[in-house]
PDB file of C-alpha atoms and ligand atoms in Angstrom:
ATOM      1  CA  MET A   1      20.515  14.520 -23.642  1.00  0.00           C
ATOM      2  CA  GLU A   2      21.210  10.798 -23.596  1.00  0.00           C
ATOM      3  CA  LEU A   3      21.462   8.652 -20.464  1.00  0.00           C
ATOM      4  CA  ASP A   4      24.452   6.326 -20.345  1.00  0.00           C
ATOM      5  CA  PRO A   5      23.962   2.576 -19.769  1.00  0.00           C
ATOM      6  CA  VAL A   6      25.043   2.863 -16.106  1.00  0.00           C
ATOM      7  CA  ASP A   7      22.466   5.617 -15.463  1.00  0.00           C
ATOM      8  CA  ILE A   8      19.801   3.385 -17.005  1.00  0.00           C
ATOM      9  CA  LYS A   9      20.851   0.378 -14.915  1.00  0.00           C
ATOM     10  CA  ILE A  10      20.863   2.467 -11.707  1.00  0.00           C
ATOM     11  CA  LEU A  11      17.390   3.825 -12.472  1.00  0.00           C
ATOM     12  CA  GLU A  12      16.032   0.352 -13.200  1.00  0.00           C
ATOM     13  CA  LEU A  13      17.463  -1.049  -9.974  1.00  0.00           C
ATOM     14  CA  LEU A  14      16.139   1.861  -7.918  1.00  0.00           C
ATOM     15  CA  GLN A  15      12.706   1.567  -9.516  1.00  0.00           C
ATOM     16  CA  GLU A  16      12.591  -2.022  -8.278  1.00  0.00           C
ATOM     17  CA  ASN A  17      13.968  -1.193  -4.866  1.00  0.00           C
ATOM     18  CA  GLY A  18      14.504   2.389  -3.772  1.00  0.00           C
ATOM     19  CA  ARG A  19      16.317   1.240  -0.628  1.00  0.00           C
ATOM     20  CA  LEU A  20      19.345  -0.204  -2.387  1.00  0.00           C
ATOM     21  CA  SER A  21      22.471   1.426  -0.996  1.00  0.00           C
ATOM     22  CA  PHE A  22      25.018   3.159  -3.199  1.00  0.00           C
ATOM     23  CA  ARG A  23      27.321   0.249  -2.365  1.00  0.00           C
ATOM     24  CA  ASP A  24      24.788  -2.320  -3.629  1.00  0.00           C
ATOM     25  CA  LEU A  25      24.218  -0.251  -6.740  1.00  0.00           C
ATOM     26  CA  ALA A  26      27.972   0.009  -7.335  1.00  0.00           C
ATOM     27  CA  LYS A  27      28.399  -3.746  -7.007  1.00  0.00           C
ATOM     28  CA  ARG A  28      25.572  -4.429  -9.433  1.00  0.00           C
ATOM     29  CA  THR A  29      26.584  -1.881 -12.059  1.00  0.00           C
ATOM     30  CA  GLY A  30      30.350  -2.424 -11.912  1.00  0.00           C
ATOM     31  CA  VAL A  31      31.300   1.149 -11.041  1.00  0.00           C
ATOM     32  CA  THR A  32      32.612   2.651  -7.781  1.00  0.00           C
ATOM     33  CA  THR A  33      30.408   3.834  -4.918  1.00  0.00           C
ATOM     34  CA  PRO A  34      31.411   7.508  -5.397  1.00  0.00           C
ATOM     35  CA  THR A  35      30.465   7.209  -9.087  1.00  0.00           C
ATOM     36  CA  VAL A  36      27.017   5.905  -8.111  1.00  0.00           C
ATOM     37  CA  SER A  37      26.638   8.657  -5.554  1.00  0.00           C
ATOM     38  CA  SER A  38      27.501  11.385  -8.038  1.00  0.00           C
ATOM     39  CA  LYS A  39      25.282   9.847 -10.735  1.00  0.00           C
ATOM     40  CA  VAL A  40      22.267   9.628  -8.408  1.00  0.00           C
ATOM     41  CA  GLU A  41      22.840  13.179  -7.226  1.00  0.00           C
ATOM     42  CA  HIS A  42      23.039  14.301 -10.844  1.00  0.00           C
ATOM     43  CA  LEU A  43      19.799  12.477 -11.788  1.00  0.00           C
ATOM     44  CA  GLU A  44      18.017  14.026  -8.794  1.00  0.00           C
ATOM     45  CA  ASN A  45      19.348  17.478  -9.577  1.00  0.00           C
ATOM     46  CA  MET A  46      18.161  17.113 -13.188  1.00  0.00           C
ATOM     47  CA  GLY A  47      14.685  16.332 -11.806  1.00  0.00           C
ATOM     48  CA  LEU A  48      14.511  12.884 -13.425  1.00  0.00           C
ATOM     49  CA  ILE A  49      14.494  11.149 -10.029  1.00  0.00           C
ATOM     50  CA  GLU A  50      11.552  12.864  -8.373  1.00  0.00           C
ATOM     51  CA  GLY A  51      11.895  11.114  -5.049  1.00  0.00           C
ATOM     52  CA  PHE A  52      12.210   7.849  -3.170  1.00  0.00           C
ATOM     53  CA  THR A  53       8.888   6.493  -2.087  1.00  0.00           C
ATOM     54  CA  VAL A  54       7.126   3.630  -0.331  1.00  0.00           C
ATOM     55  CA  VAL A  55       4.862   1.356  -2.376  1.00  0.00           C
ATOM     56  CA  ILE A  56       1.805   0.203  -0.440  1.00  0.00           C
ATOM     57  CA  ASP A  57      -0.365  -2.674  -1.672  1.00  0.00           C
ATOM     58  CA  PRO A  58      -3.849  -1.106  -1.862  1.00  0.00           C
ATOM     59  CA  GLU A  59      -5.456  -4.560  -2.206  1.00  0.00           C
ATOM     60  CA  MET A  60      -4.533  -5.281   1.395  1.00  0.00           C
ATOM     61  CA  LEU A  61      -6.518  -2.235   2.466  1.00  0.00           C
ATOM     62  CA  ASP A  62      -9.617  -3.710   0.789  1.00  0.00           C
ATOM     63  CA  GLN A  63     -10.431  -0.493  -1.013  1.00  0.00           C
ATOM     64  CA  LEU A  64     -12.614   0.193  -3.998  1.00  0.00           C
ATOM     65  CA  THR A  65     -11.001   1.435  -7.204  1.00  0.00           C
ATOM     66  CA  ILE A  66     -12.892   2.940 -10.117  1.00  0.00           C
ATOM     67  CA  LEU A  67     -11.845   4.134 -13.558  1.00  0.00           C
ATOM     68  CA  LEU A  68     -13.650   7.288 -14.446  1.00  0.00           C
ATOM     69  CA  ASP A  69     -14.346   8.904 -17.836  1.00  0.00           C
ATOM     70  CA  ILE A  70     -15.489  12.490 -17.760  1.00  0.00           C
ATOM     71  CA  GLU A  71     -16.827  14.577 -20.615  1.00  0.00           C
ATOM     72  CA  CYS A  72     -16.829  18.339 -20.637  1.00  0.00           C
ATOM     73  CA  LYS A  73     -16.620  21.216 -23.077  1.00  0.00           C
ATOM     74  CA  PRO A  74     -13.043  21.599 -24.394  1.00  0.00           C
ATOM     75  CA  SER A  75     -12.999  25.117 -22.934  1.00  0.00           C
ATOM     76  CA  ASP A  76     -13.772  23.673 -19.472  1.00  0.00           C
ATOM     77  CA  LEU A  77     -11.079  20.996 -19.594  1.00  0.00           C
ATOM     78  CA  LYS A  78      -8.586  22.917 -17.484  1.00  0.00           C
ATOM     79  CA  ALA A  79     -11.179  23.805 -14.848  1.00  0.00           C
ATOM     80  CA  VAL A  80     -12.216  20.153 -14.522  1.00  0.00           C
ATOM     81  CA  LEU A  81      -8.602  18.974 -14.321  1.00  0.00           C
ATOM     82  CA  ASP A  82      -7.777  21.587 -11.661  1.00  0.00           C
ATOM     83  CA  ARG A  83     -10.801  20.584  -9.614  1.00  0.00           C
ATOM     84  CA  MET A  84     -10.113  16.838  -9.899  1.00  0.00           C
ATOM     85  CA  GLU A  85      -6.428  17.246  -9.121  1.00  0.00           C
ATOM     86  CA  GLY A  86      -7.343  18.606  -5.713  1.00  0.00           C
ATOM     87  CA  GLU A  87      -9.351  15.503  -4.736  1.00  0.00           C
ATOM     88  CA  LYS A  88      -7.320  13.192  -2.524  1.00  0.00           C
ATOM     89  CA  GLU A  89      -9.121  10.087  -3.796  1.00  0.00           C
ATOM     90  CA  VAL A  90      -8.020  10.785  -7.377  1.00  0.00           C
ATOM     91  CA  ARG A  91      -4.788   8.791  -7.750  1.00  0.00           C
ATOM     92  CA  GLU A  92      -4.204   9.215 -11.468  1.00  0.00           C
ATOM     93  CA  LEU A  93      -5.542  11.933 -13.717  1.00  0.00           C
ATOM     94  CA  TYR A  94      -5.204  12.316 -17.475  1.00  0.00           C
ATOM     95  CA  ALA A  95      -6.473  14.609 -20.190  1.00  0.00           C
ATOM     96  CA  VAL A  96      -7.123  12.275 -23.138  1.00  0.00           C
ATOM     97  CA  ASP A  97      -7.601  13.158 -26.799  1.00  0.00           C
ATOM     98  CA  GLY A  98      -7.447  16.784 -25.705  1.00  0.00           C
ATOM     99  CA  THR A  99     -11.127  16.857 -24.773  1.00  0.00           C
ATOM    100  CA  LYS A 100     -11.835  14.244 -22.109  1.00  0.00           C
ATOM    101  CA  VAL A 101     -10.657  13.403 -18.613  1.00  0.00           C
ATOM    102  CA  HIS A 102      -9.717   9.948 -17.443  1.00  0.00           C
ATOM    103  CA  ALA A 103      -9.041   9.227 -13.767  1.00  0.00           C
ATOM    104  CA  LYS A 104      -8.298   6.379 -11.429  1.00  0.00           C
ATOM    105  CA  VAL A 105      -9.977   6.895  -8.095  1.00  0.00           C
ATOM    106  CA  THR A 106      -9.547   4.889  -4.900  1.00  0.00           C
ATOM    107  CA  LEU A 107     -12.285   4.938  -2.277  1.00  0.00           C
ATOM    108  CA  ARG A 108     -12.900   3.324   1.104  1.00  0.00           C
ATOM    109  CA  ASP A 109     -16.197   1.623   0.292  1.00  0.00           C
ATOM    110  CA  GLN A 110     -19.557   1.983  -1.455  1.00  0.00           C
ATOM    111  CA  ASN A 111     -20.690   4.878   0.785  1.00  0.00           C
ATOM    112  CA  HIS A 112     -17.533   6.748   0.043  1.00  0.00           C
ATOM    113  CA  LEU A 113     -18.132   6.123  -3.675  1.00  0.00           C
ATOM    114  CA  ASN A 114     -21.653   7.525  -3.424  1.00  0.00           C
ATOM    115  CA  GLY A 115     -20.304  10.651  -1.737  1.00  0.00           C
ATOM    116  CA  PHE A 116     -17.651  11.019  -4.386  1.00  0.00           C
ATOM    117  CA  LEU A 117     -20.207  10.708  -7.217  1.00  0.00           C
ATOM    118  CA  GLU A 118     -22.295  13.409  -5.529  1.00  0.00           C
ATOM    119  CA  THR A 119     -19.259  15.683  -5.561  1.00  0.00           C
ATOM    120  CA  LEU A 120     -18.798  14.965  -9.275  1.00  0.00           C
ATOM    121  CA  GLY A 121     -22.452  15.800  -9.894  1.00  0.00           C
ATOM    122  CA  SER A 122     -21.936  19.180  -8.260  1.00  0.00           C
ATOM    123  CA  ILE A 123     -19.122  20.198 -10.608  1.00  0.00           C
ATOM    124  CA  GLU A 124     -20.925  22.332 -13.199  1.00  0.00           C
ATOM    125  CA  GLU A 125     -18.318  21.968 -15.934  1.00  0.00           C
ATOM    126  CA  ILE A 126     -18.804  18.182 -16.098  1.00  0.00           C
ATOM    127  CA  THR A 127     -21.394  17.411 -18.766  1.00  0.00           C
ATOM    128  CA  SER A 128     -21.410  13.637 -18.215  1.00  0.00           C
ATOM    129  CA  TYR A 129     -19.372  10.861 -16.702  1.00  0.00           C
ATOM    130  CA  LYS A 130     -19.278   7.110 -16.479  1.00  0.00           C
ATOM    131  CA  TYR A 131     -17.235   4.821 -14.310  1.00  0.00           C
ATOM    132  CA  HIS A 132     -16.060   1.216 -14.215  1.00  0.00           C
ATOM    133  CA  THR A 133     -15.305  -0.683 -11.032  1.00  0.00           C
ATOM    134  CA  VAL A 134     -11.963  -2.451 -10.983  1.00  0.00           C
ATOM    135  CA  THR A 135     -12.558  -6.075 -10.035  1.00  0.00           C
ATOM    136  CA  ARG A 136      -8.963  -7.222 -10.360  1.00  0.00           C
ATOM    137  CA  THR A 137      -5.651  -5.440 -10.774  1.00  0.00           C
ATOM    138  CA  VAL A 138      -3.447  -7.596 -12.954  1.00  0.00           C
ATOM    139  CA  LYS A 139      -0.512  -5.284 -13.512  1.00  0.00           C
ATOM    140  CA  GLU A 140       0.469  -1.943 -12.113  1.00  0.00           C
ATOM    141  CA  ALA A 141       3.974  -0.850 -12.987  1.00  0.00           C
ATOM    142  CA  SER A 142       5.685   2.466 -12.432  1.00  0.00           C
ATOM    143  CA  ARG A 143       5.124   4.625 -15.471  1.00  0.00           C
ATOM    144  CA  ALA A 144       8.703   5.151 -16.578  1.00  0.00           C
ATOM    145  CA  VAL A 145      10.080   2.574 -19.024  1.00  0.00           C
ATOM    146  CA  LEU A 146      13.778   2.912 -19.758  1.00  0.00           C
ATOM    147  CA  HIS A 147      15.254   1.994 -23.133  1.00  0.00           C
ATOM    148  CA  ASP A 148      18.860   1.784 -24.308  1.00  0.00           C
ATOM    149  CA  GLY A 149      20.184   5.214 -25.219  1.00  0.00           C
ATOM    150  CA  GLN A 150      17.217   6.746 -23.408  1.00  0.00           C
ATOM    151  CA  ASN A 151      16.818  10.442 -24.084  1.00  0.00           C
ATOM    152  CA  VAL A 152      15.988  12.911 -21.310  1.00  0.00           C
ATOM    153  CA  VAL A 153      14.208  16.168 -22.042  1.00  0.00           C
ATOM    154  CA  VAL A 154      15.048  18.831 -19.464  1.00  0.00           C
ATOM    155  CA  ASN A 155      13.318  22.207 -19.529  1.00  0.00           C
ATOM    156  CA  CYS A 156      15.578  25.232 -19.907  1.00  0.00           C
ATOM    157  CA  TYR A 157      16.057  26.772 -16.449  1.00  0.00           C
ATOM    158  CA  TYR A 158      15.678  30.240 -17.957  1.00  0.00           C
ATOM    159  CA  CYS A 159      12.999  30.183 -20.685  1.00  0.00           C
ATOM    160  CA  LYS A 160      11.386  26.879 -19.515  1.00  0.00           C
ATOM    161  CA  LYS A 161      11.234  25.468 -23.054  1.00  0.00           C
ATOM    162  CA  PRO A 162      12.056  21.757 -23.453  1.00  0.00           C
ATOM    163  CA  ILE A 163      15.633  21.082 -24.583  1.00  0.00           C
ATOM    164  CA  TYR A 164      15.733  18.344 -27.231  1.00  0.00           C
ATOM    165  CA  ASP A 165      19.428  18.742 -28.130  1.00  0.00           C
ATOM    166  CA  ASN A 166      22.385  18.761 -25.784  1.00  0.00           C
ATOM    167  CA  PRO A 167      21.854  21.475 -23.191  1.00  0.00           C
ATOM    168  CA  VAL A 168      24.301  24.221 -22.291  1.00  0.00           C
ATOM    169  CA  LYS A 169      25.430  23.270 -18.798  1.00  0.00           C
ATOM    170  CA  LEU A 170      26.407  25.848 -16.213  1.00  0.00           C
ATOM    171  CA  LYS A 171      28.035  24.573 -13.062  1.00  0.00           C
ATOM    172  CA  LEU A 172      27.021  26.942 -10.258  1.00  0.00           C
ATOM    173  CA  ASP A 173      27.650  26.192  -6.585  1.00  0.00           C
ATOM    174  CA  GLY A 174      28.543  22.603  -7.432  1.00  0.00           C
ATOM    175  CA  LYS A 175      25.311  21.858  -9.321  1.00  0.00           C
ATOM    176  CA  ASP A 176      24.575  21.605 -13.029  1.00  0.00           C
ATOM    177  CA  HIS A 177      22.042  24.061 -14.400  1.00  0.00           C
ATOM    178  CA  TYR A 178      20.570  23.365 -17.852  1.00  0.00           C
ATOM    179  CA  LEU A 179      19.995  26.020 -20.481  1.00  0.00           C
ATOM    180  CA  CYS A 180      18.772  25.712 -24.071  1.00  0.00           C
ATOM    181  CA  CYS A 181      21.198  28.185 -25.674  1.00  0.00           C
ATOM    182  CA  GLN A 182      24.072  30.571 -24.958  1.00  0.00           C
ATOM    183  CA  SER A 183      21.747  33.541 -24.704  1.00  0.00           C
ATOM    184  CA  CYS A 184      19.549  31.839 -22.049  1.00  0.00           C
ATOM    185  CA  ALA A 185      22.760  30.774 -20.289  1.00  0.00           C
ATOM    186  CA  ARG A 186      23.991  34.382 -20.147  1.00  0.00           C
ATOM    187  CA  LEU A 187      20.653  35.754 -18.915  1.00  0.00           C
ATOM    188  CA  TYR A 188      20.298  32.945 -16.383  1.00  0.00           C
ATOM    189  CA  LYS A 189      23.793  33.544 -15.023  1.00  0.00           C
ATOM    190  CA  GLU A 190      23.050  37.276 -14.638  1.00  0.00           C
ATOM    191  CA  LYS A 191      19.798  36.527 -12.826  1.00  0.00           C
ATOM    192  CA  TYR A 192      21.480  33.898 -10.636  1.00  0.00           C
ATOM    193  CA  ASP A 193      24.279  36.276  -9.658  1.00  0.00           C
ATOM    194  CA  ARG A 194      21.801  39.079  -8.971  1.00  0.00           C
ATOM    195  CA  ILE A 195      19.640  36.893  -6.701  1.00  0.00           C
ATOM    196  CA  LYS A 196      22.733  35.617  -4.923  1.00  0.00           C
ATOM    197  CA  ALA A 197      24.065  39.142  -4.397  1.00  0.00           C
ATOM    198  CA  GLU A 198      20.718  40.259  -2.957  1.00  0.00           C
ATOM    199  CA  ALA A 199      20.658  37.303  -0.583  1.00  0.00           C
ATOM    200  CA  ASP A 200      24.126  38.096   0.779  1.00  0.00           C
TER     201      ASP A 200
HETATM  202 ZN1  LIG B   1      16.145  28.799 -22.860  1.00  0.00          ZN
END
């Protein structure tokens, strides 16, 4: 599914400043305020806009940031990722090359770092790790980069598989629901109606 140029412009503006009003966005994209409102609602409903957040400058908090490389057996990768995901200090977490874990971790100070490394040492599945201390953050941009004619991959609401072509859209209770094919659409509609009937 392709985003139109106005969607892209709205997303870029909101990525810079999530507090822009629909009126501001309308003025800057050349469409009406109701159009902006319906487009934003649509992008949220699709799950592409995950939320509106506050960006805090961690440098001002004088914290310590490390980049961490973890090695483990490929069969333990999921266990390590699950364990690391639960740690509050872990701010970014990646599986890389299918066999290793890379993380960005922010800590209060050296003592906190020592405590954190002790925790790492106690995780059996980790065979080795090394870390680098960040001495200067030069660039930190939000991860999404939008290109002209940007494609969006939504997962089918019924079978959960990614939809690479145009989805089958079902409008139910004023919201679009995305399905990969007519058969998923039929099954989804049945399930939706059944759940709704039970709730009534
Ligand atoms: Zn499907």
